[in-house]
Amino acid sequence: MSILRSRLKTWGLSVAIGLYALPATTHAQANDGTDKYFEISKNLEIFSNVFKELNQFYVDPIEPGKMVKTGVDAMLNDLDPYTNLITEADAEDYELQMTGKYGGIGAATRTNDAGDIIISDLFEGGPIDKAGIKPGDIVVSINGQRIKGKSSDDVGLLMRGAPGTKLTMVIKHPLNGKESTKEITREEIKLSSVPYASLTGADKNIAYVYLTQFTQNCGRDVRNALDSLKRAQPALKGVVLDLRSNPGGLLDEAVNVCNIFVDRGQLVVSTKGKNKDWDKQYKTQTTSWDTEIPLTILVNHGSASASEIVAGTTQDLDRGLIIGTRSFGKGLVQTVRTLGYNSRLKVTTAKYYTPTGRCIQALDYSHRNDDGSVSSVPDSLKKPFKTKIGRTVYDGGGIEPDVKMDDERLSPLAITLLSKGFIFDYATQYYYSHPTIAPAADFTLSEKEFKDFENWLSGKDYSYKTESEELLALLKEKADKEKYFDNIKNEFNTLSAKLSHDKKQDLNNNKAEVINLLNNEIVSRYYYQRGRVINKLKLDDNDLKKAIMLLLNTQEYKSLLKV
């Protein structure tokens, strides 16, 4: 969602472009090809002229801001996906990513098939929570403006604003359809980078900290959480830092998190770019929290950027064990440059390197395939590096865990139930028929309640294609194109019938997975985001179980940190 959407005026854009144009005398000087700026000057002038012609002669009115944004986005598409134009309308979204703070009402929304805007999540204790609005409620209008069918950006524009300002929202109950009017006062919403930390393990002597993003002061938040757990349990046996699905954030905060477990003066990460100003080294600056306590870090495919700096540094220094699946592989650093008119350019200026000197960037955006796609660095080109004690690690493909776990992906059925909103909608119905539930750590649907869900789902369209069916459809498409299908039609139909899946059987086969998803969504209605985390951790979290086991088994933990 974004706020303060505005458009650049035509005259303002022309001035901005004109500032980059070289004097006309330089054009002749560049004809011999010696002036590398000639192409820039020439093409900026062409772009400006095209824009002015369209503005004056195109049959319908044009939207200057939208048109230029489209043009710039197309230009940036040839680069990496992290180089982006941040318009004034996007500015608050960017600040939220960096700081975890924004002015608004503390709600997230989703859109159903009918185009209704539905409250999907609440910030505990936030303005919309105080107003008594619940997940599942349908937003009819904001400040008198009906919003059905609007984009999430447009809805965000209406919801966000300066703390202290008010908005009026008409809400429709999801079950009885009754409408009510709520006046809401916007506040500064601060999303915690550490939504959950606790003592875990059979004897409650393992500190678990869940870090969602590397926003400002998240290093301090992690340290404070560990201090609190240490006071509650002075005889801590180890720490689990959960970075799963953490997309990263501020590089400085990655250094601060590393500083919790390694002492002052240790190189954490270095950066190198085309411009030598970006060749920098980042070292820890303060006294550590604990340099000896056994440490495990959980990662998965969604752990990226700053998460990989922390995991990579921990691995390079043999400071702890990395557990999970291979991380995302983002070894690029972005810098934000001011463009004027409240717009900025987030541009990739350097690559980063862990203490051993390895860059874990997985995709090579400088060399694209004929179809425009990019390829991963092949294993044959990955270079070996040695950790502090001599273990072998590799560059070019994310962080490979020291302890690899199974890649737990959602089934096609689960993805369909989530994407079509059936998990969400059933949780809404469940909430209104159950005034209270068990604590988040204990709640789970009973067999009878799952049967109720199964009955509620009957008659609803949650069809999907399995991977086998998709491959079979591709075979038919190719056979038709090559005029072979008539020869194999009978065999194809027989195979298609055998592969056809029974939805009820699929629901039974994936019962445990579906129950877990339902549990997590239902718990959030009573215990918010914190409840989601608690409920998820009490399930069969094999990565966490493995981490706890290794922290309590000193001999095995140490054996994995030997050459």
PDB file of C-alpha atoms in Angstrom, residues 143-357:
ATOM      1  CA  ASN A 143     -14.277   9.092   4.195  1.00  0.00           C
ATOM      2  CA  GLY A 144     -17.386   8.661   2.091  1.00  0.00           C
ATOM      3  CA  GLN A 145     -15.547   7.113  -0.843  1.00  0.00           C
ATOM      4  CA  ARG A 146     -16.728   3.627  -1.782  1.00  0.00           C
ATOM      5  CA  ILE A 147     -13.738   1.364  -2.288  1.00  0.00           C
ATOM      6  CA  LYS A 148     -15.043  -1.871  -3.778  1.00  0.00           C
ATOM      7  CA  GLY A 149     -12.846  -2.820  -6.717  1.00  0.00           C
ATOM      8  CA  LYS A 150     -10.040  -0.410  -5.821  1.00  0.00           C
ATOM      9  CA  SER A 151      -6.409  -1.532  -5.824  1.00  0.00           C
ATOM     10  CA  SER A 152      -4.487  -2.131  -2.608  1.00  0.00           C
ATOM     11  CA  ASP A 153      -2.398   0.974  -3.416  1.00  0.00           C
ATOM     12  CA  ASP A 154      -5.508   3.151  -3.603  1.00  0.00           C
ATOM     13  CA  VAL A 155      -6.872   1.691  -0.367  1.00  0.00           C
ATOM     14  CA  GLY A 156      -3.527   2.268   1.340  1.00  0.00           C
ATOM     15  CA  LEU A 157      -3.576   5.879   0.189  1.00  0.00           C
ATOM     16  CA  LEU A 158      -6.867   6.392   2.005  1.00  0.00           C
ATOM     17  CA  MET A 159      -5.875   4.528   5.170  1.00  0.00           C
ATOM     18  CA  ARG A 160      -2.464   6.021   5.781  1.00  0.00           C
ATOM     19  CA  GLY A 161      -1.786   9.537   6.928  1.00  0.00           C
ATOM     20  CA  ALA A 162      -0.225  11.682   9.611  1.00  0.00           C
ATOM     21  CA  PRO A 163      -0.673  10.508  13.222  1.00  0.00           C
ATOM     22  CA  GLY A 164      -3.544  12.374  14.877  1.00  0.00           C
ATOM     23  CA  THR A 165      -5.619  12.755  11.733  1.00  0.00           C
ATOM     24  CA  LYS A 166      -8.996  11.049  11.543  1.00  0.00           C
ATOM     25  CA  LEU A 167     -10.874   8.983   9.014  1.00  0.00           C
ATOM     26  CA  THR A 168     -14.392   7.596   8.871  1.00  0.00           C
ATOM     27  CA  MET A 169     -14.865   4.011   7.773  1.00  0.00           C
ATOM     28  CA  VAL A 170     -18.070   2.146   6.994  1.00  0.00           C
ATOM     29  CA  ILE A 171     -17.692  -1.559   7.804  1.00  0.00           C
ATOM     30  CA  LYS A 172     -19.936  -4.487   6.862  1.00  0.00           C
ATOM     31  CA  HIS A 173     -20.110  -7.568   9.079  1.00  0.00           C
ATOM     32  CA  PRO A 174     -18.932 -10.639   7.097  1.00  0.00           C
ATOM     33  CA  LEU A 175     -21.758 -12.918   8.273  1.00  0.00           C
ATOM     34  CA  ASN A 176     -24.901 -10.846   8.865  1.00  0.00           C
ATOM     35  CA  GLY A 177     -24.097  -8.013   6.445  1.00  0.00           C
ATOM     36  CA  LYS A 178     -24.886  -5.311   9.020  1.00  0.00           C
ATOM     37  CA  GLU A 179     -23.111  -2.004   8.348  1.00  0.00           C
ATOM     38  CA  SER A 180     -21.596   0.246  10.999  1.00  0.00           C
ATOM     39  CA  THR A 181     -19.636   3.516  10.934  1.00  0.00           C
ATOM     40  CA  LYS A 182     -16.338   3.878  12.753  1.00  0.00           C
ATOM     41  CA  GLU A 183     -14.261   7.006  13.335  1.00  0.00           C
ATOM     42  CA  ILE A 184     -10.577   6.124  13.602  1.00  0.00           C
ATOM     43  CA  THR A 185      -7.634   8.290  14.631  1.00  0.00           C
ATOM     44  CA  ARG A 186      -4.390   7.458  12.855  1.00  0.00           C
ATOM     45  CA  GLU A 187      -1.313   6.751  14.961  1.00  0.00           C
ATOM     46  CA  GLU A 188       2.352   6.031  14.394  1.00  0.00           C
ATOM     47  CA  ILE A 189       2.462   2.261  13.933  1.00  0.00           C
ATOM     48  CA  LYS A 190       5.725   0.629  14.943  1.00  0.00           C
ATOM     49  CA  LEU A 191       6.085  -2.948  13.759  1.00  0.00           C
ATOM     50  CA  SER A 192       8.382  -4.909  16.023  1.00  0.00           C
ATOM     51  CA  SER A 193      11.338  -6.570  14.318  1.00  0.00           C
ATOM     52  CA  VAL A 194      11.257  -9.160  17.127  1.00  0.00           C
ATOM     53  CA  PRO A 195       7.592 -10.124  17.474  1.00  0.00           C
ATOM     54  CA  TYR A 196       8.397 -13.155  19.610  1.00  0.00           C
ATOM     55  CA  ALA A 197      11.150 -14.418  21.892  1.00  0.00           C
ATOM     56  CA  SER A 198      10.910 -17.174  24.483  1.00  0.00           C
ATOM     57  CA  LEU A 199      12.636 -19.884  26.438  1.00  0.00           C
ATOM     58  CA  THR A 200      12.234 -23.259  24.771  1.00  0.00           C
ATOM     59  CA  GLY A 201      13.429 -26.842  25.123  1.00  0.00           C
ATOM     60  CA  ALA A 202      12.323 -29.420  27.654  1.00  0.00           C
ATOM     61  CA  ASP A 203      14.025 -27.562  30.511  1.00  0.00           C
ATOM     62  CA  LYS A 204      13.346 -24.074  29.122  1.00  0.00           C
ATOM     63  CA  ASN A 205      17.060 -23.361  28.871  1.00  0.00           C
ATOM     64  CA  ILE A 206      17.317 -22.454  25.179  1.00  0.00           C
ATOM     65  CA  ALA A 207      16.725 -18.845  24.089  1.00  0.00           C
ATOM     66  CA  TYR A 208      14.637 -18.536  20.924  1.00  0.00           C
ATOM     67  CA  VAL A 209      14.469 -15.184  19.088  1.00  0.00           C
ATOM     68  CA  TYR A 210      12.417 -14.597  15.941  1.00  0.00           C
ATOM     69  CA  LEU A 211      13.749 -11.702  13.823  1.00  0.00           C
ATOM     70  CA  THR A 212      11.451 -10.734  10.945  1.00  0.00           C
ATOM     71  CA  GLN A 213      13.392  -7.935   9.238  1.00  0.00           C
ATOM     72  CA  PHE A 214      16.545  -5.845   9.606  1.00  0.00           C
ATOM     73  CA  THR A 215      14.968  -2.475  10.371  1.00  0.00           C
ATOM     74  CA  GLN A 216      16.459   0.359  12.399  1.00  0.00           C
ATOM     75  CA  ASN A 217      17.520  -0.719  15.898  1.00  0.00           C
ATOM     76  CA  CYS A 218      16.694  -4.393  15.336  1.00  0.00           C
ATOM     77  CA  GLY A 219      20.141  -5.310  16.713  1.00  0.00           C
ATOM     78  CA  ARG A 220      19.203  -3.559  19.935  1.00  0.00           C
ATOM     79  CA  ASP A 221      15.836  -5.344  19.953  1.00  0.00           C
ATOM     80  CA  VAL A 222      17.499  -8.757  19.612  1.00  0.00           C
ATOM     81  CA  ARG A 223      19.969  -7.925  22.398  1.00  0.00           C
ATOM     82  CA  ASN A 224      17.173  -6.700  24.670  1.00  0.00           C
ATOM     83  CA  ALA A 225      15.198  -9.898  24.037  1.00  0.00           C
ATOM     84  CA  LEU A 226      18.234 -12.013  24.936  1.00  0.00           C
ATOM     85  CA  ASP A 227      18.846  -9.935  28.072  1.00  0.00           C
ATOM     86  CA  SER A 228      15.280 -10.586  29.171  1.00  0.00           C
ATOM     87  CA  LEU A 229      15.560 -14.323  28.542  1.00  0.00           C
ATOM     88  CA  LYS A 230      18.907 -14.441  30.325  1.00  0.00           C
ATOM     89  CA  ARG A 231      17.388 -12.825  33.406  1.00  0.00           C
ATOM     90  CA  ALA A 232      14.595 -15.393  33.384  1.00  0.00           C
ATOM     91  CA  GLN A 233      17.033 -18.275  32.876  1.00  0.00           C
ATOM     92  CA  PRO A 234      20.638 -17.479  33.906  1.00  0.00           C
ATOM     93  CA  ALA A 235      21.758 -21.012  32.949  1.00  0.00           C
ATOM     94  CA  LEU A 236      21.089 -20.708  29.231  1.00  0.00           C
ATOM     95  CA  LYS A 237      22.461 -23.596  27.159  1.00  0.00           C
ATOM     96  CA  GLY A 238      22.213 -21.940  23.762  1.00  0.00           C
ATOM     97  CA  VAL A 239      20.503 -19.510  21.400  1.00  0.00           C
ATOM     98  CA  VAL A 240      18.290 -20.100  18.353  1.00  0.00           C
ATOM     99  CA  LEU A 241      18.092 -17.070  16.052  1.00  0.00           C
ATOM    100  CA  ASP A 242      15.263 -17.620  13.563  1.00  0.00           C
ATOM    101  CA  LEU A 243      15.895 -15.813  10.251  1.00  0.00           C
ATOM    102  CA  ARG A 244      13.551 -17.928   8.150  1.00  0.00           C
ATOM    103  CA  SER A 245      11.767 -15.853   5.485  1.00  0.00           C
ATOM    104  CA  ASN A 246      13.567 -12.725   6.713  1.00  0.00           C
ATOM    105  CA  PRO A 247      14.112 -10.664   3.520  1.00  0.00           C
ATOM    106  CA  GLY A 248      16.893  -8.522   4.982  1.00  0.00           C
ATOM    107  CA  GLY A 249      17.100  -4.762   5.298  1.00  0.00           C
ATOM    108  CA  LEU A 250      19.797  -2.477   6.663  1.00  0.00           C
ATOM    109  CA  LEU A 251      23.409  -3.621   6.314  1.00  0.00           C
ATOM    110  CA  ASP A 252      24.473  -1.769   9.477  1.00  0.00           C
ATOM    111  CA  GLU A 253      21.896  -3.689  11.466  1.00  0.00           C
ATOM    112  CA  ALA A 254      23.256  -6.988  10.141  1.00  0.00           C
ATOM    113  CA  VAL A 255      26.618  -5.930  11.602  1.00  0.00           C
ATOM    114  CA  ASN A 256      24.921  -5.046  14.901  1.00  0.00           C
ATOM    115  CA  VAL A 257      23.233  -8.457  15.108  1.00  0.00           C
ATOM    116  CA  CYS A 258      26.561 -10.186  14.439  1.00  0.00           C
ATOM    117  CA  ASN A 259      28.110  -8.004  17.161  1.00  0.00           C
ATOM    118  CA  ILE A 260      25.837  -9.686  19.694  1.00  0.00           C
ATOM    119  CA  PHE A 261      27.795 -12.920  19.257  1.00  0.00           C
ATOM    120  CA  VAL A 262      31.259 -11.727  18.116  1.00  0.00           C
ATOM    121  CA  ASP A 263      33.377  -9.086  19.815  1.00  0.00           C
ATOM    122  CA  ARG A 264      34.425  -5.598  18.841  1.00  0.00           C
ATOM    123  CA  GLY A 265      36.679  -5.097  15.798  1.00  0.00           C
ATOM    124  CA  GLN A 266      35.654  -8.184  13.825  1.00  0.00           C
ATOM    125  CA  LEU A 267      35.176  -7.763  10.073  1.00  0.00           C
ATOM    126  CA  VAL A 268      31.594  -8.772   9.234  1.00  0.00           C
ATOM    127  CA  VAL A 269      31.156  -7.712   5.638  1.00  0.00           C
ATOM    128  CA  SER A 270      32.954  -5.753   2.933  1.00  0.00           C
ATOM    129  CA  THR A 271      31.486  -4.131  -0.166  1.00  0.00           C
ATOM    130  CA  LYS A 272      33.008  -3.517  -3.596  1.00  0.00           C
ATOM    131  CA  GLY A 273      31.516  -1.489  -6.443  1.00  0.00           C
ATOM    132  CA  LYS A 274      32.398   0.168  -9.737  1.00  0.00           C
ATOM    133  CA  ASN A 275      32.821   3.417  -7.851  1.00  0.00           C
ATOM    134  CA  LYS A 276      35.650   3.118  -5.325  1.00  0.00           C
ATOM    135  CA  ASP A 277      33.558   5.113  -2.840  1.00  0.00           C
ATOM    136  CA  TRP A 278      31.573   1.928  -2.309  1.00  0.00           C
ATOM    137  CA  ASP A 279      34.632  -0.151  -1.376  1.00  0.00           C
ATOM    138  CA  LYS A 280      34.101  -0.340   2.369  1.00  0.00           C
ATOM    139  CA  GLN A 281      34.622  -2.620   5.335  1.00  0.00           C
ATOM    140  CA  TYR A 282      32.103  -3.002   8.139  1.00  0.00           C
ATOM    141  CA  LYS A 283      33.364  -4.169  11.526  1.00  0.00           C
ATOM    142  CA  THR A 284      31.685  -4.726  14.862  1.00  0.00           C
ATOM    143  CA  GLN A 285      31.820  -1.638  17.061  1.00  0.00           C
ATOM    144  CA  THR A 286      30.802  -2.615  20.583  1.00  0.00           C
ATOM    145  CA  THR A 287      31.283  -5.282  23.220  1.00  0.00           C
ATOM    146  CA  SER A 288      29.414  -8.488  22.460  1.00  0.00           C
ATOM    147  CA  TRP A 289      26.543  -9.969  24.443  1.00  0.00           C
ATOM    148  CA  ASP A 290      28.174 -13.430  24.578  1.00  0.00           C
ATOM    149  CA  THR A 291      30.958 -14.826  22.384  1.00  0.00           C
ATOM    150  CA  GLU A 292      30.890 -18.362  23.791  1.00  0.00           C
ATOM    151  CA  ILE A 293      27.269 -19.470  24.100  1.00  0.00           C
ATOM    152  CA  PRO A 294      26.359 -22.137  21.494  1.00  0.00           C
ATOM    153  CA  LEU A 295      24.451 -20.546  18.612  1.00  0.00           C
ATOM    154  CA  THR A 296      22.198 -21.898  15.861  1.00  0.00           C
ATOM    155  CA  ILE A 297      20.657 -19.836  13.073  1.00  0.00           C
ATOM    156  CA  LEU A 298      17.602 -21.036  11.130  1.00  0.00           C
ATOM    157  CA  VAL A 299      17.402 -20.094   7.432  1.00  0.00           C
ATOM    158  CA  ASN A 300      15.333 -21.049   4.393  1.00  0.00           C
ATOM    159  CA  HIS A 301      14.876 -19.977   0.771  1.00  0.00           C
ATOM    160  CA  GLY A 302      13.256 -16.743   1.956  1.00  0.00           C
ATOM    161  CA  SER A 303      16.257 -15.682   4.057  1.00  0.00           C
ATOM    162  CA  ALA A 304      18.006 -12.993   2.033  1.00  0.00           C
ATOM    163  CA  SER A 305      20.411 -10.061   2.029  1.00  0.00           C
ATOM    164  CA  ALA A 306      21.138  -8.967   5.629  1.00  0.00           C
ATOM    165  CA  SER A 307      19.971 -12.389   6.856  1.00  0.00           C
ATOM    166  CA  GLU A 308      22.631 -13.956   4.669  1.00  0.00           C
ATOM    167  CA  ILE A 309      25.280 -11.570   5.996  1.00  0.00           C
ATOM    168  CA  VAL A 310      24.526 -12.737   9.539  1.00  0.00           C
ATOM    169  CA  ALA A 311      24.380 -16.411   8.552  1.00  0.00           C
ATOM    170  CA  GLY A 312      27.464 -16.151   6.326  1.00  0.00           C
ATOM    171  CA  THR A 313      29.535 -14.346   8.944  1.00  0.00           C
ATOM    172  CA  THR A 314      28.506 -16.836  11.630  1.00  0.00           C
ATOM    173  CA  GLN A 315      29.531 -19.668   9.307  1.00  0.00           C
ATOM    174  CA  ASP A 316      32.818 -18.084   8.170  1.00  0.00           C
ATOM    175  CA  LEU A 317      33.893 -17.430  11.753  1.00  0.00           C
ATOM    176  CA  ASP A 318      32.701 -20.876  12.926  1.00  0.00           C
ATOM    177  CA  ARG A 319      30.714 -19.028  15.573  1.00  0.00           C
ATOM    178  CA  GLY A 320      27.641 -21.230  15.279  1.00  0.00           C
ATOM    179  CA  LEU A 321      25.691 -23.649  13.105  1.00  0.00           C
ATOM    180  CA  ILE A 322      23.394 -22.748  10.224  1.00  0.00           C
ATOM    181  CA  ILE A 323      20.348 -25.026   9.994  1.00  0.00           C
ATOM    182  CA  GLY A 324      17.651 -25.307   7.321  1.00  0.00           C
ATOM    183  CA  THR A 325      17.619 -24.997   3.539  1.00  0.00           C
ATOM    184  CA  ARG A 326      19.817 -22.963   1.194  1.00  0.00           C
ATOM    185  CA  SER A 327      19.190 -19.243   1.536  1.00  0.00           C
ATOM    186  CA  PHE A 328      17.991 -16.966  -1.255  1.00  0.00           C
ATOM    187  CA  GLY A 329      21.355 -15.768  -2.569  1.00  0.00           C
ATOM    188  CA  LYS A 330      21.268 -11.942  -2.631  1.00  0.00           C
ATOM    189  CA  GLY A 331      24.776 -10.529  -2.481  1.00  0.00           C
ATOM    190  CA  LEU A 332      23.975  -7.054  -3.827  1.00  0.00           C
ATOM    191  CA  VAL A 333      23.964  -3.744  -1.937  1.00  0.00           C
ATOM    192  CA  GLN A 334      21.608  -0.869  -2.728  1.00  0.00           C
ATOM    193  CA  THR A 335      22.044   2.847  -2.109  1.00  0.00           C
ATOM    194  CA  VAL A 336      19.253   5.426  -2.249  1.00  0.00           C
ATOM    195  CA  ARG A 337      19.952   8.513  -4.382  1.00  0.00           C
ATOM    196  CA  THR A 338      17.815  11.662  -4.297  1.00  0.00           C
ATOM    197  CA  LEU A 339      16.266  12.653  -7.630  1.00  0.00           C
ATOM    198  CA  GLY A 340      14.226  15.688  -6.637  1.00  0.00           C
ATOM    199  CA  TYR A 341      10.461  16.200  -6.437  1.00  0.00           C
ATOM    200  CA  ASN A 342      10.406  13.823  -3.438  1.00  0.00           C
ATOM    201  CA  SER A 343      11.528  10.939  -5.644  1.00  0.00           C
ATOM    202  CA  ARG A 344      14.505   8.666  -5.126  1.00  0.00           C
ATOM    203  CA  LEU A 345      16.370   5.940  -6.949  1.00  0.00           C
ATOM    204  CA  LYS A 346      17.288   2.768  -5.101  1.00  0.00           C
ATOM    205  CA  VAL A 347      20.265   1.570  -7.125  1.00  0.00           C
ATOM    206  CA  THR A 348      22.586  -1.403  -6.772  1.00  0.00           C
ATOM    207  CA  THR A 349      26.024   0.102  -6.179  1.00  0.00           C
ATOM    208  CA  ALA A 350      28.094  -2.805  -4.878  1.00  0.00           C
ATOM    209  CA  LYS A 351      28.367  -6.483  -4.058  1.00  0.00           C
ATOM    210  CA  TYR A 352      28.997  -7.618  -0.523  1.00  0.00           C
ATOM    211  CA  TYR A 353      31.471 -10.215   0.710  1.00  0.00           C
ATOM    212  CA  THR A 354      31.500 -12.236   3.923  1.00  0.00           C
ATOM    213  CA  PRO A 355      34.666 -12.386   6.078  1.00  0.00           C
ATOM    214  CA  THR A 356      36.200 -15.198   3.985  1.00  0.00           C
ATOM    215  CA  GLY A 357      35.802 -13.044   0.856  1.00  0.00           C
TER     216      GLY A 357
END
